[in-house]
Structure formats: C-alpha cells, structure tokens
Coordinates of C-alpha atoms and ligand atoms in Angstrom, one line a residue:
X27 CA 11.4 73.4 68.0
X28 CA 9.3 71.0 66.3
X29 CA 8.5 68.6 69.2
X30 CA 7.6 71.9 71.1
X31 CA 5.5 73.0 68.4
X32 CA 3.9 69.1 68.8
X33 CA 3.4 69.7 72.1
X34 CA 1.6 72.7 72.6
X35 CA -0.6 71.5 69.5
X36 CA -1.2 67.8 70.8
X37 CA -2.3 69.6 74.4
X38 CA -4.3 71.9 73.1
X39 CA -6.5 69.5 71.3
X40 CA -6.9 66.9 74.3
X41 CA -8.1 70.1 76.3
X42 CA -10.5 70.7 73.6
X43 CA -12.1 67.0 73.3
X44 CA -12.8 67.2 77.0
X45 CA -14.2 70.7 76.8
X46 CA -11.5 72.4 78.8
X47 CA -10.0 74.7 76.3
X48 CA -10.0 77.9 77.5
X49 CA -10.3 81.0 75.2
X50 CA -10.2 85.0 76.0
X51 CA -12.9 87.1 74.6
X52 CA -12.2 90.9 74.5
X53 CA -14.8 92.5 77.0
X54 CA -15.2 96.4 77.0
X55 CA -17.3 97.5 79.7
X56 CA -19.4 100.2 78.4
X57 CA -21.1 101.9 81.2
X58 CA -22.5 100.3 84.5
X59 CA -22.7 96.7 84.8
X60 CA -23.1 96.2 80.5
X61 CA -19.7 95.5 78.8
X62 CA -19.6 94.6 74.8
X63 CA -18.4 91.3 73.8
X64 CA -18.2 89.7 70.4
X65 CA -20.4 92.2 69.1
X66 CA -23.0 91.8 72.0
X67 CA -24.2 94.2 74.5
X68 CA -24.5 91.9 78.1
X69 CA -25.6 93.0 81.2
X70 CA -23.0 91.3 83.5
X71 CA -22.9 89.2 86.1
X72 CA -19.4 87.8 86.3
X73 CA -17.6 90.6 87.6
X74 CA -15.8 91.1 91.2
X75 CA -15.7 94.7 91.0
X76 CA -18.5 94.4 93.6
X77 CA -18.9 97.8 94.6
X78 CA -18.2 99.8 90.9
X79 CA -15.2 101.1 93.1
X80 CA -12.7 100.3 89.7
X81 CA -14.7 103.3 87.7
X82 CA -15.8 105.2 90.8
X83 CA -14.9 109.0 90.2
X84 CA -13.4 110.0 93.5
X85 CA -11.3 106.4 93.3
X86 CA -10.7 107.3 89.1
X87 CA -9.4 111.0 90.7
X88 CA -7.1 109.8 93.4
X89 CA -5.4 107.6 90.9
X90 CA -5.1 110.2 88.1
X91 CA -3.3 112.9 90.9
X92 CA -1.1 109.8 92.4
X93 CA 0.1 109.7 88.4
X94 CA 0.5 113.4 88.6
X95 CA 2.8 113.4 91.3
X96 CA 4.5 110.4 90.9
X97 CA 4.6 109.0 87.9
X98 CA 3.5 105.5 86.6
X99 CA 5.6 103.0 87.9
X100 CA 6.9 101.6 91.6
X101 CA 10.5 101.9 90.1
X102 CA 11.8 99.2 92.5
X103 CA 11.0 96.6 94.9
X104 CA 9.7 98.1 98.1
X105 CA 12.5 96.7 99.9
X106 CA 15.0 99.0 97.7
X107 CA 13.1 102.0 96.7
X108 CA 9.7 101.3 95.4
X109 CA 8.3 102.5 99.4
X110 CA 6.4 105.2 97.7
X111 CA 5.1 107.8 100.5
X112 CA 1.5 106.0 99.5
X113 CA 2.3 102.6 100.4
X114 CA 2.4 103.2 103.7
X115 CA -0.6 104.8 104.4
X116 CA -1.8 102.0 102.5
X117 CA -0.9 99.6 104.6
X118 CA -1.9 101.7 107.7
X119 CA -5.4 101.6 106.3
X120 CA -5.5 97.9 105.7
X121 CA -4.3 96.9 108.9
X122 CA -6.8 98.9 111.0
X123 CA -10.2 97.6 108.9
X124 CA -8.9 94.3 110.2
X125 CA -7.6 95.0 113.3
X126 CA -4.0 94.4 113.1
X127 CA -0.7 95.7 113.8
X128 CA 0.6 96.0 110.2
X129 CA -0.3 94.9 107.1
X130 CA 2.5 93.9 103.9
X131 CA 1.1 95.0 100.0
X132 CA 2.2 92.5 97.8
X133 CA 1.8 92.6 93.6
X134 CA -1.8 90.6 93.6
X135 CA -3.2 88.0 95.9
X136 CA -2.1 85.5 94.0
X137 CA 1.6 86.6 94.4
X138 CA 0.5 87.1 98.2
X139 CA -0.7 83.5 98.2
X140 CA 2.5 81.9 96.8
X141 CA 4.7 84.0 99.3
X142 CA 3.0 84.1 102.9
X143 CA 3.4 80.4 103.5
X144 CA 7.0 79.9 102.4
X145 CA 7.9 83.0 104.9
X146 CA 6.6 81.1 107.7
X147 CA 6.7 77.3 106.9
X148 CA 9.3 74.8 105.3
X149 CA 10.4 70.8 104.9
X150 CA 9.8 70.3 108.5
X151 CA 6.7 72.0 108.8
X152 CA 2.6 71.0 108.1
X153 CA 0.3 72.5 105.9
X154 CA -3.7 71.7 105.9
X155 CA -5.5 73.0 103.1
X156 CA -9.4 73.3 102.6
X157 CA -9.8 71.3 99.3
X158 CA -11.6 73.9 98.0
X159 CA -9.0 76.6 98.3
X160 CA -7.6 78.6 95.8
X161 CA -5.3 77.5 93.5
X162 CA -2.7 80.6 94.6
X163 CA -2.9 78.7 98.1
X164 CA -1.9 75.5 96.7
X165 CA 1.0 76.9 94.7
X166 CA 2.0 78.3 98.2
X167 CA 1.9 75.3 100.1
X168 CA 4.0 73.5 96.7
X169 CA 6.8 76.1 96.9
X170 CA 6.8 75.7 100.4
X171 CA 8.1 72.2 100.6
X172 CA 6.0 71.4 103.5
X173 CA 4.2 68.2 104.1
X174 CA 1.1 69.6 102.9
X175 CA -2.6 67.5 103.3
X176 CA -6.6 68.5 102.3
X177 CA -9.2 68.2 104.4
X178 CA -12.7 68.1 103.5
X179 CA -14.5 71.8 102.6
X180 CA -15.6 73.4 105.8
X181 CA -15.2 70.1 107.8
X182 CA -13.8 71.1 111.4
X183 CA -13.8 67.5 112.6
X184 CA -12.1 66.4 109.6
X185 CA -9.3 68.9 110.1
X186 CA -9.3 67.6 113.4
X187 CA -8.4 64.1 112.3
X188 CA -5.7 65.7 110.5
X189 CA -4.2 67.9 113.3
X190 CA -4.1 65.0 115.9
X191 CA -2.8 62.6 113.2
X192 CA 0.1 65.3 112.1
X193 CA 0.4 67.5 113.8
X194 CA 3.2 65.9 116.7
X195 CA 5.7 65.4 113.7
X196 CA 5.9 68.9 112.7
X197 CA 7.8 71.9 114.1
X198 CA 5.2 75.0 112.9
X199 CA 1.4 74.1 111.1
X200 CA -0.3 76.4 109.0
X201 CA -4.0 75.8 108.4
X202 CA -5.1 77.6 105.0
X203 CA -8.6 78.3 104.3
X204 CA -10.6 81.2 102.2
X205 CA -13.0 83.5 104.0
X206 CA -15.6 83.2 101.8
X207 CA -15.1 80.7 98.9
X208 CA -15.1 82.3 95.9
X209 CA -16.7 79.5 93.8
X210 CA -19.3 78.7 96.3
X211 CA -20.0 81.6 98.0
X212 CA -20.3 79.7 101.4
X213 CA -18.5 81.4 104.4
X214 CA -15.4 78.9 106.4
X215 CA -16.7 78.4 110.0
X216 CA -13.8 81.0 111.1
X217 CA -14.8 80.8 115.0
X218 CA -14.4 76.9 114.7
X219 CA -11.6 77.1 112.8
X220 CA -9.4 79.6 114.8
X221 CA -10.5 77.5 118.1
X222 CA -9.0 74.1 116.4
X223 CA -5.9 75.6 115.4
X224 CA -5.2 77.2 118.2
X225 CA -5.6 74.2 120.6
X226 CA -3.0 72.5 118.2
X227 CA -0.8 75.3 117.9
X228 CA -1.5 76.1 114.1
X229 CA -1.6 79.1 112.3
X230 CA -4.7 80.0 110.5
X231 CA -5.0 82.0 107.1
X232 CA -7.9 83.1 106.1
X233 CA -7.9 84.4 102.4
X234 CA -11.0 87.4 101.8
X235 CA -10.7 88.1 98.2
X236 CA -14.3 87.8 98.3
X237 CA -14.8 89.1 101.7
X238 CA -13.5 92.6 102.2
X239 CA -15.9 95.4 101.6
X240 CA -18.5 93.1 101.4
X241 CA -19.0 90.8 104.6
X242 CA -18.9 91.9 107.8
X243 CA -20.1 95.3 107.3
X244 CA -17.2 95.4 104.6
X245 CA -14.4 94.4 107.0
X246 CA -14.5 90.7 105.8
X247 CA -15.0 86.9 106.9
X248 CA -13.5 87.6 110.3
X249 CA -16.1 90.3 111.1
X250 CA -18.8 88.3 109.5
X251 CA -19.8 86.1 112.9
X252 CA -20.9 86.6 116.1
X253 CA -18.0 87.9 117.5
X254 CA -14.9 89.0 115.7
X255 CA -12.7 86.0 114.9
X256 CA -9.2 86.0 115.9
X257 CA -7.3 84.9 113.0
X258 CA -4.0 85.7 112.7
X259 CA -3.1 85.7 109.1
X260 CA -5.8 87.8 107.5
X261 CA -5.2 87.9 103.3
X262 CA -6.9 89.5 100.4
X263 CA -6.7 91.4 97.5
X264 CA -7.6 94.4 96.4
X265 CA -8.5 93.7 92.6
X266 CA -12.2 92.5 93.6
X267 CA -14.2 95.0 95.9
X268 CA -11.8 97.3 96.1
X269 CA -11.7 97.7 92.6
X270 CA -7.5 98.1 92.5
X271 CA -4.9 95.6 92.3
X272 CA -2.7 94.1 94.2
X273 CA -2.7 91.5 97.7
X274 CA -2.2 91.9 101.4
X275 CA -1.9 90.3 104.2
X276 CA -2.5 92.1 107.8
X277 CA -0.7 90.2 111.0
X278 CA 1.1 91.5 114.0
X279 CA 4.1 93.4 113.1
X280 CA 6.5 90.9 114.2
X281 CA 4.7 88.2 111.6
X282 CA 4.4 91.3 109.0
X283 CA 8.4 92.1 109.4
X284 CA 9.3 88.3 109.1
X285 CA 7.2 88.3 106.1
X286 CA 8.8 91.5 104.3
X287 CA 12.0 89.9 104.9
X288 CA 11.4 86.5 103.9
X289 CA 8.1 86.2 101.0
X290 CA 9.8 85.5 97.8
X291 CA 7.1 86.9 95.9
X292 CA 7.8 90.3 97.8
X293 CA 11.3 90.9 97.9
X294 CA 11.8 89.7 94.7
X295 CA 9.2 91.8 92.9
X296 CA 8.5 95.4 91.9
X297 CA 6.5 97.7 94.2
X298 CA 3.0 98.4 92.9
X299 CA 2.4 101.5 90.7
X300 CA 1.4 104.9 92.7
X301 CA -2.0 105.1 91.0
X302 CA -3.0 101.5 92.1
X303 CA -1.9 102.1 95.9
X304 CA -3.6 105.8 95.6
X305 CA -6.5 103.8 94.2
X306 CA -6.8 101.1 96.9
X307 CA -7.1 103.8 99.7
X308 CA -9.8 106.1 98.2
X309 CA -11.8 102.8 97.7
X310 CA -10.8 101.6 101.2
X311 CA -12.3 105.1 102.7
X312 CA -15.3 104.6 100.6
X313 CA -15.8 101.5 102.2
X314 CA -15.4 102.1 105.6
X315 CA -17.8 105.1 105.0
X316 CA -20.4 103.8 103.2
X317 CA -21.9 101.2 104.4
X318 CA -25.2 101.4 102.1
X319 CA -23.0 100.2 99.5
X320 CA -21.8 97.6 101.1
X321 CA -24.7 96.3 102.0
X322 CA -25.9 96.1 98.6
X323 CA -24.1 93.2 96.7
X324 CA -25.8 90.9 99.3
X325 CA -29.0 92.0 99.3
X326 CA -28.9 91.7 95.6
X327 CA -27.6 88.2 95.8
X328 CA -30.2 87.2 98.4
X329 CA -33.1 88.2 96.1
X330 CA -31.7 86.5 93.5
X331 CA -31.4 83.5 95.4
X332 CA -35.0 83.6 97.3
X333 CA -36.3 84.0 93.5
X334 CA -34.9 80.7 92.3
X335 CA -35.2 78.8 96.3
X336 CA -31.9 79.0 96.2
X337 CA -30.3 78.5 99.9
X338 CA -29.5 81.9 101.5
X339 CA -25.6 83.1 100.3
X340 CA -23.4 85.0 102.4
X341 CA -21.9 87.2 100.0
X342 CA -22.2 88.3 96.6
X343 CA -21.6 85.2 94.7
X344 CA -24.3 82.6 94.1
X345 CA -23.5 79.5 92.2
X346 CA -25.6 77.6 89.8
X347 CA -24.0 73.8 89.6
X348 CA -24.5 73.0 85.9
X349 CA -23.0 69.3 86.4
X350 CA -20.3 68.8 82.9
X351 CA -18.6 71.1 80.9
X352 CA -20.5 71.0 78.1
X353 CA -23.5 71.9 79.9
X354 CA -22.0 74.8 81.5
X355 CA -20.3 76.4 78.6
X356 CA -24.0 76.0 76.5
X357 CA -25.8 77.6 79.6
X358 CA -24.0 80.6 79.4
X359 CA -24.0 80.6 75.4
X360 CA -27.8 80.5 76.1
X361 CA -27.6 83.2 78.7
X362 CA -25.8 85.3 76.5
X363 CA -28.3 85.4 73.3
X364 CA -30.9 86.6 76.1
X365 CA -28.7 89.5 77.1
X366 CA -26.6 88.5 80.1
X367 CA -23.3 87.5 80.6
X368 CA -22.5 84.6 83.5
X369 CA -19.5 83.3 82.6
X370 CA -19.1 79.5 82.8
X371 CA -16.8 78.0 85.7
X372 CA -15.2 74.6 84.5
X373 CA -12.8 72.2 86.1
X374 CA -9.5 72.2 87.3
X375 CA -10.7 76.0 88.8
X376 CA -13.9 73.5 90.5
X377 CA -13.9 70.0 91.0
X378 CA -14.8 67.6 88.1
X379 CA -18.4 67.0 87.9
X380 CA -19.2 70.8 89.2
X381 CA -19.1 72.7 86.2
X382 CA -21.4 76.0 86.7
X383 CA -22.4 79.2 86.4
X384 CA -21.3 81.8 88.7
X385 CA -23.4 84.6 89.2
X386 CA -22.2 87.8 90.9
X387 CA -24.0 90.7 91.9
X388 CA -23.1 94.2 92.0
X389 CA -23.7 97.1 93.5
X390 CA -24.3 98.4 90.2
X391 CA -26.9 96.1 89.5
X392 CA -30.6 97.2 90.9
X393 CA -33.5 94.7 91.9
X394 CA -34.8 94.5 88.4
X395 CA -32.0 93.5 86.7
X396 CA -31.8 90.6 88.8
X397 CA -35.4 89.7 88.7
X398 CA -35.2 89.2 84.4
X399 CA -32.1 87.1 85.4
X400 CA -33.7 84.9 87.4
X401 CA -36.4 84.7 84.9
X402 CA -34.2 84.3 82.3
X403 CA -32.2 81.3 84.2
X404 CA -35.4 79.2 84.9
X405 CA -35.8 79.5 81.1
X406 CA -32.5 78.3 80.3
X407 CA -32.8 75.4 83.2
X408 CA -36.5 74.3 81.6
X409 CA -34.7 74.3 78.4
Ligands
LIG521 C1 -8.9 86.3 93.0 C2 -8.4 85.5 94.1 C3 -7.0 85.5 94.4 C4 -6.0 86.1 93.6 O1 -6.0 87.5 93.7 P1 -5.4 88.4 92.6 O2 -5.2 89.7 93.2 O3 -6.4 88.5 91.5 O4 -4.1 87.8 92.1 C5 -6.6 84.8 95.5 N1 -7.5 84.1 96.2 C6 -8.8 84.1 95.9 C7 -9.8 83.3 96.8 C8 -9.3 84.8 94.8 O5 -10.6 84.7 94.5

C-alpha cells in the first residue's frame, strides 16, 4: 500500500511541475449560457451543448415521460434485454439523417470509439490514424492489435504515402479520421479522403462529435461539401449537440450487424437508460426541423472570428493557440475575473507546444455576447 500511496503522490507532483495537473471545479449552470463556478458567475464558452438541446423543454419532457413509463435504467445489455421499444426508433432516426441502412447506439462515443475498430480490424489488419484524432480513436486502434500508423493532420498525400507503403501487407485497412476536429475546428477533406481509401480498399471512419446538428445543415461532416461524401463508417455522439448521451455509429446493415455482434464495448455493456434514448430523439427531431438553430452556432463563431481576423471556422469551435501551459491556464484565469469562462486545453488532449483556449459558441449565446468576448480576448492577448 505504501509504494502505491508513493506512486500516485510522486505522479501527481511531476504533473504539477510541468503544469499538467488537472483539477475538477464544480460548474452549476444557472440559466442560459451562465453557470456558477468557485463562487463566480461566467458566461460560458466551453460547452458542447451547442444547441441548448440538454435543457430544451420539449427534449427535458420526452425524457421525464420515457422515466414515467419505463423507469430509470436499461436493465441489461441490449443484446439480452436492455432493447427498450425506444432504442430502436433511435436508431431508425440516426441512420436516416445520415443516410444509412442502420445505425448501433453504444454507451458514449468514446465506448463507440474503442469498439468499432476491433469489430472490424485485428493483428493482420492496418490502421491509419489522423494525428490529431481523438484519443477514444487511439484506444481503438490499441485494443485492436492492428498495425496501426499517423499520418499528418488533413494530409491526403501523406496518407497516400502510407497506403501504398502498407497497405499490400494487410488483409482489411481502416482509415480513421474526425469530421470536424474538435480541438481545431477545421473540417477532414472527406471527398479526398473517401476517394483515397477507396482506390486502396480501406475503410473510412469519420467521427462527428462536433459535426451533427451543426454542419451540413445539421446532418454533419459528410453533408458539409459539395456533394454528399460517401463514407461508410459514420460515428458520433450524442452528448454534444444533441444534448444526450451516448455514441453511434450508422453503416449498412450488414457492417451494423457485424458490429452488434462483435464491439466489445457493446455487448459487454449496459443498454443506455430510457430517458437518454427518449432524449436523443426529441433533440434529433428538433434538429432536423429547425434549421434556424442550426445555423446559429456558426454564425456566432464566424463573427467571433471576423472580429479578432481570425481565419473563417467551419463549425462552432474556434481555437485560440496560447503556445505553453502556463500561458494557457493564466489566459483563462484572466478570462474568468472579466466574466467568461474558456476553459484552457493543455497537452496530452493537444500536442505539446499548442496549449489554448477553446472557444465555443452556442446557440444560446447572441451577437453581443460574443462581441465583449472578443473585446475582452484582445485585452487579455495585449496583456
Ligand atoms: C467527445 C468526443 C468523443 C467522446 O464522446 P463521448 O460521448 O463524450 O464519450 C469522441 N470523439 C470526439 C471527437 C469527441 O469530441
């Protein structure tokens, strides 16, 4: 016990002399985009509840009846009896914003993550990874067992290099990216992306945590270029716009049915609640109907961006690259004693060197909140 006790103590303090000690402060949101922390009242910016879907009333309602009726638990894994009669329309309604056969719910996105590619790949098999790409993607591709390598973020021809070097020795290749990157904001070249793989034979993932309901009219990454991209492994979550929880991926229903029999992190894991699923699809509706709200998280972030001559973002998310840690964490500590709460992103969850502040907008927020933001950032970057 006492070398354990070392341990934990000895890490603990190397994290904090290189400014990587994380700590949780309790953050009550208290109407709109303000939430209370250490005594503070913030307007915030660091949520992903991008469309106020989590405390929308007709979403609150539908998850208050599915209790009702239900009860509060999934009660089993959906493979032995935690199919509640809401899961499947859940999955109907997933799979036809995205144009698929079927769709599979899984527990969170991360749980998702760490499943899909172990279903479908093993020793013998390749996996590419954008080096930028969440780390629920990486913990896939680890408990895979696959010969796994990184190409460079958003670089087709580097990819390329990869596939032709590879991809010969290798029975199945899955190519993993995210649909728009959720610490960068920046949208994967899909249509470039699905061509590659194709000609090579590899599978493509594209993970929209960030995209649905707020790209592509809503529908995500693949419906966010010129044409729709074909892309056959389509995963999210539905604990950022959609305001729920829980992850998904939508496929044809061959892929779907080999991946409810084989993901790990699916078989092996109660069903989500009824009042999360119930959730999900009154927020799903909303979205397909409403596409004012949709469209305002991005307008929102490209004012914000045009006010500081920021480049352009394609979704909600605008980052601020800070540089170190240190600087980071004191950015937002500055932030915050002017009101507003931008939480600081540090390493391993960005590359070394990239500390920052990630902004996100909401369609909660209106134009003026983010025009004393941007004033109040060029004050803390002149400071
Ligand atoms: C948040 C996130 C996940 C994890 O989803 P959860 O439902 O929160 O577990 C996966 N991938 C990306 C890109 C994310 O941003």
């Amino acid at each position: 016990m006492k070398s354990l006790e070392g341990y934990a103590t000895e890490k603990l303090a190397e994290l904090a002399r290189r400014d990587l000690r994380r700590s949780s402060h309790v953050t009550e949101r208290c109407g709109g985009m303000w939430v209370m922390r250490n005594g503070r009242r913030l307007l915030s910016f660091s949520s992903n509840d991008y469309l106020q879907l989590s405390i929308h009333p007709t979403v609150c309602a539908a998850a208050a009846a599915a209790i009702q009726r239900y009860g509060t638990g999934g009660g089993g894994s959906y493979l032995m009896t935690g199919n509640h009669p809401l899961y499947t329309e859940l999955e109907e309604r997933l799979a036809a914003i995205k144009g698929t056969e079927a769709a599979c719910v899984f527990g969170s996105g991360y749980l998702a993550n760490a499943g899909i590619t172990g279903a479908l790949c093993g020793r013998d098999d390749l996996v590419l990874v954008d080096e930028l790409a969440h780390a629920s993607m990486w913990s896939g591709a680890r408990l895979s067992g696959a010969a796994t390598h990184v190409y460079r973020h958003n670089d087709v021809d580097d990819l390329a290099r990869l596939l032709r070097e590879h991809r010969a020795a290798h029975a199945r290749a899955l190519v993993l990216t995210e649909g728009v990157f959720s610490m960068d904001g920046d949208l994967a070249p899909l249509p470039a992306l699905a061509k590659l793989a194709a000609g090579f034979d590899a599978w493509l993932l594209s993970d929209d945590a960030h995209g649905l309901g707020v790209v592509g009219g809503g529908r995500g990454s693949a419906f966010a270029h010129d044409a729709a991209v074909q892309v056959p492994l389509q995963m999210g979550t539905l604990s950022k716009a959609v305001g729920s929880y829980g992850g998904y991926v939508c496929a044809s229903r061959a892929v779907i049915e080999l991946i409810k029999n084989r993901a790990r992190s699916f078989v092996y894991s109660t069903s989500l609640p009824p009042a999360t699923v119930a959730a999900a699809i009154a927020a799903l509706d909303l979205i397909v109907r409403d596409a004012e709200l949709v469209a305002r998280p991005i307008a929102l972030a490209r004012r914000f961006a045009a006010r500081l001559a920021l480049p352009e973002p394609a979704g909600a998310i605008v980052p601020l690259v800070v540089g170190d840690a240190r600087s980071a964490v004191a950015a937002q500590q500055r932030l915050e004693e002017e009101g507003f709460l931008v939480v600081a992103i540090r390493p391993p969850t960005v590359p070394a060197g990239t500390a920052r502040l990630r902004v996100t907008f909401s369609s909660g927020h209106d134009e003026g909140d983010v025009d004393v933001l941007a004033d109040a950032m060029r004050r803390v970057a002149a400071a």
